[in-house]
Amino acid sequence: MALPKNGNSSSTKKTVSYISVPSQIINSLSSSSLQSLLVSPKKSSRCTNRFTYRNPRIWFLTLFLVSLFGMLKLGLNVDPISLPFSRYPCSTGSFDEHHAVSHLAFASKNDTQSSSSPEHRKNETLPTEGDFWKQPDGLGFKPCLGFSRQYRKDSNSILKNRWKYLLVVVAGGMNQQRNQIVDAVIMARILGASLVVPVLQVNVIWGDESEFADIFDLEHFKNVLADDVHIVSSLPSTHVMTRPVEEKRTPLHASPQWIRAHYLKRINRERVLLLRGLDSRLSNDLPSDLQKLRCKVAFQALRFSPRILELGNKLASRMLSEGQYLSLHLRMEKDVWVRTGCLPGLTPEYDEIVNSERQRHPELLTGRSNMTYNERKLAGLCPLTALEVTRLLKALEAPTDARIYWAGGEPLGGKEALEPLTKEFPHLYNKHDLALPGELEPFAKKASVMAAIDYIVCEKSDVFIPSHGGNMGHALQGQRAYAGHKKYITPNKRHMLPYFMNASLPESEFNRIVKDLHRESLGQPELRTGRGGKDVTKHPVSECMCSDRQQQQQ
């Protein structure tokens, strides 16, 4: 900064002194504050120290300290970390250590943001997000449940109808029950009947006696669907003595026309209709409005009960506390190996356990009985083992320090079955590892509640991978798509398993092939239009989701 020339002085050159002022302080000053630094009013000679006046360096230093003190008094935003005078310069008697840590963390975050400006990043190399955590391109698809005018018009008469009721009994595990509840709402709408809250059949395998309200938020369920179907908690007193007509013969993939033709007269006459075994009974190809209603039930109305949500969110928060995490749904339970006709591949003893159980209960086998184990394996019909999951993760370049949440029941073989996975990825946790003492105790014998907790933690993960298909994997595929296409990796078992069995294939070549096989299996939008037979709650595009361009056209 050049001092102004005095007209009475000679043109002798004078030495100019500079003070290095931190850019953060300069940026925090207003123009008037900056001007006060540059131009100072003349002082009275009585208050002037001759030595200070004649030494520009000390004069500027004094002026700088005075200005700095003034800024602190005015309460300007100066980072306390940079001030050496006090550890907590703005603290009071009530300021404790916890608040200090929070404040420092906030300041650090702000520093990071300011240093990430384009000007700051221009000449430095920025860290890039690894491909494994990178989310798929959602192509702008968002939830879009606009019902037609005719649908809304029909709702008025349907909701006023309070004299016929549909009762349903749903069976299976929690995710299987979810599917049947969705279809029960659609059937009630088709028949123009009020829906009695579905009855959850006691699970024969796990002995779970949970009721609807134990797992799902009943009032939320009713409120969300209030404009679509009339839902009651129980039959009204006028219908208690009515003997419901029970029907167990609903065919697979029944159409709305079939349902009306076979059930409408009956429910109009008897006033109460009881349906069981709804699993996969309703067609996947429905009119547009009914498909949207399906999505509304699955993604909006069926919310877990408050206490399940609270615990599930706590466990998810504990996983998120250290950053991104991956969730796996491992299907390695004894009953899964028995039902699928597959073998765990641990030791001959465990294979014998599975074969013996299957011979004693051949009715448990859900796959084709004319296929050998090897044929099932190569056809991609078997769950991935822990070793296969490990090789898949390594091929997809999952970081070895990645935090992994695994959902599912106790694997056959216990911890031994998981050793290949824990050896390569040591940060492996399930709900029992994350829960504090006593948190899971109220749900110890509630298999459906345990499954719901797994569902919540998996839903909130950055990446999800199922080791096998099944209802939970399908439900999460649709849920994650509806939430903006969060990454969902579908193992391409049928195409990659031959490479798993090729011991002569170099590891680098194996990884390249497996990664290439999954480029289109990362949860990208998959249009259901024109592909009959696919469940809209698994593939919500494009009946339940539309792009920004489509919304503008509407």
Short mmCIF file of N, CA and C in Angstrom, two decimals, residues 5 7 20 47 56 69 72 86 111 114 137 175 241 270 283 362 384 431 435 453 457 481 486:
data_model
loop_
_atom_site.label_atom_id
_atom_site.label_comp_id
_atom_site.label_asym_id
_atom_site.label_seq_id
_atom_site.Cartn_x
_atom_site.Cartn_y
_atom_site.Cartn_z
N LYS A 5 1.61 11.21 -1.19
CA LYS A 5 2.73 12.15 -1.19
C LYS A 5 2.34 13.45 -0.50
N GLY A 7 2.83 17.39 -0.39
CA GLY A 7 3.21 18.42 -1.37
C GLY A 7 4.42 19.21 -0.94
N SER A 20 0.92 -8.98 6.03
CA SER A 20 0.21 -10.12 5.46
C SER A 20 -1.01 -10.41 6.31
N CYS A 47 -1.68 12.35 21.77
CA CYS A 47 -1.90 10.91 21.89
C CYS A 47 -0.98 10.13 20.97
N PRO A 56 6.55 2.45 10.65
CA PRO A 56 5.31 1.98 9.99
C PRO A 56 4.97 0.53 10.33
N PHE A 69 -9.51 -7.01 17.32
CA PHE A 69 -10.27 -6.94 18.57
C PHE A 69 -11.66 -6.37 18.32
N LEU A 72 -13.97 -9.00 16.85
CA LEU A 72 -14.45 -9.93 17.86
C LEU A 72 -15.57 -9.31 18.69
N SER A 86 -7.77 -18.21 23.67
CA SER A 86 -8.61 -19.02 24.55
C SER A 86 -9.04 -20.26 23.80
N ASP A 111 -15.11 -25.49 6.91
CA ASP A 111 -13.80 -25.32 6.29
C ASP A 111 -13.67 -26.19 5.05
N SER A 114 -15.68 -24.63 2.19
CA SER A 114 -15.09 -23.45 1.59
C SER A 114 -13.88 -23.81 0.76
N ASP A 137 -27.83 -44.21 -12.70
CA ASP A 137 -28.54 -43.06 -13.25
C ASP A 137 -30.03 -43.37 -13.25
N ASN A 175 -42.43 -60.78 4.30
CA ASN A 175 -42.46 -60.22 2.95
C ASN A 175 -43.51 -60.90 2.07
N MET A 241 -72.71 -62.26 12.79
CA MET A 241 -73.36 -63.57 12.71
C MET A 241 -73.42 -64.10 11.29
N GLU A 270 -74.00 -62.89 -0.11
CA GLU A 270 -73.67 -63.31 1.26
C GLU A 270 -73.15 -62.17 2.13
N SER A 283 -53.31 -61.28 -11.00
CA SER A 283 -52.48 -61.06 -12.19
C SER A 283 -51.54 -59.88 -12.00
N PRO A 362 -40.26 -84.59 1.43
CA PRO A 362 -40.16 -84.23 0.00
C PRO A 362 -41.11 -83.11 -0.40
N LEU A 384 -26.28 -68.09 -3.39
CA LEU A 384 -24.83 -68.00 -3.39
C LEU A 384 -24.29 -68.37 -2.01
N LYS A 431 -28.12 -57.72 12.94
CA LYS A 431 -28.89 -56.97 13.95
C LYS A 431 -28.46 -57.31 15.37
N ALA A 435 -27.37 -54.32 17.96
CA ALA A 435 -28.34 -53.97 19.01
C ALA A 435 -27.66 -53.93 20.38
N ILE A 453 -37.12 -55.60 10.76
CA ILE A 453 -35.93 -54.83 11.16
C ILE A 453 -34.85 -54.96 10.11
N VAL A 457 -33.05 -51.80 7.74
CA VAL A 457 -31.61 -51.53 7.64
C VAL A 457 -31.12 -51.73 6.22
N ALA A 481 -36.05 -48.79 -6.08
CA ALA A 481 -36.34 -48.11 -7.35
C ALA A 481 -37.26 -46.91 -7.11
N LYS A 486 -31.93 -46.40 -5.89
CA LYS A 486 -30.74 -46.65 -5.07
C LYS A 486 -30.13 -47.97 -5.53
#
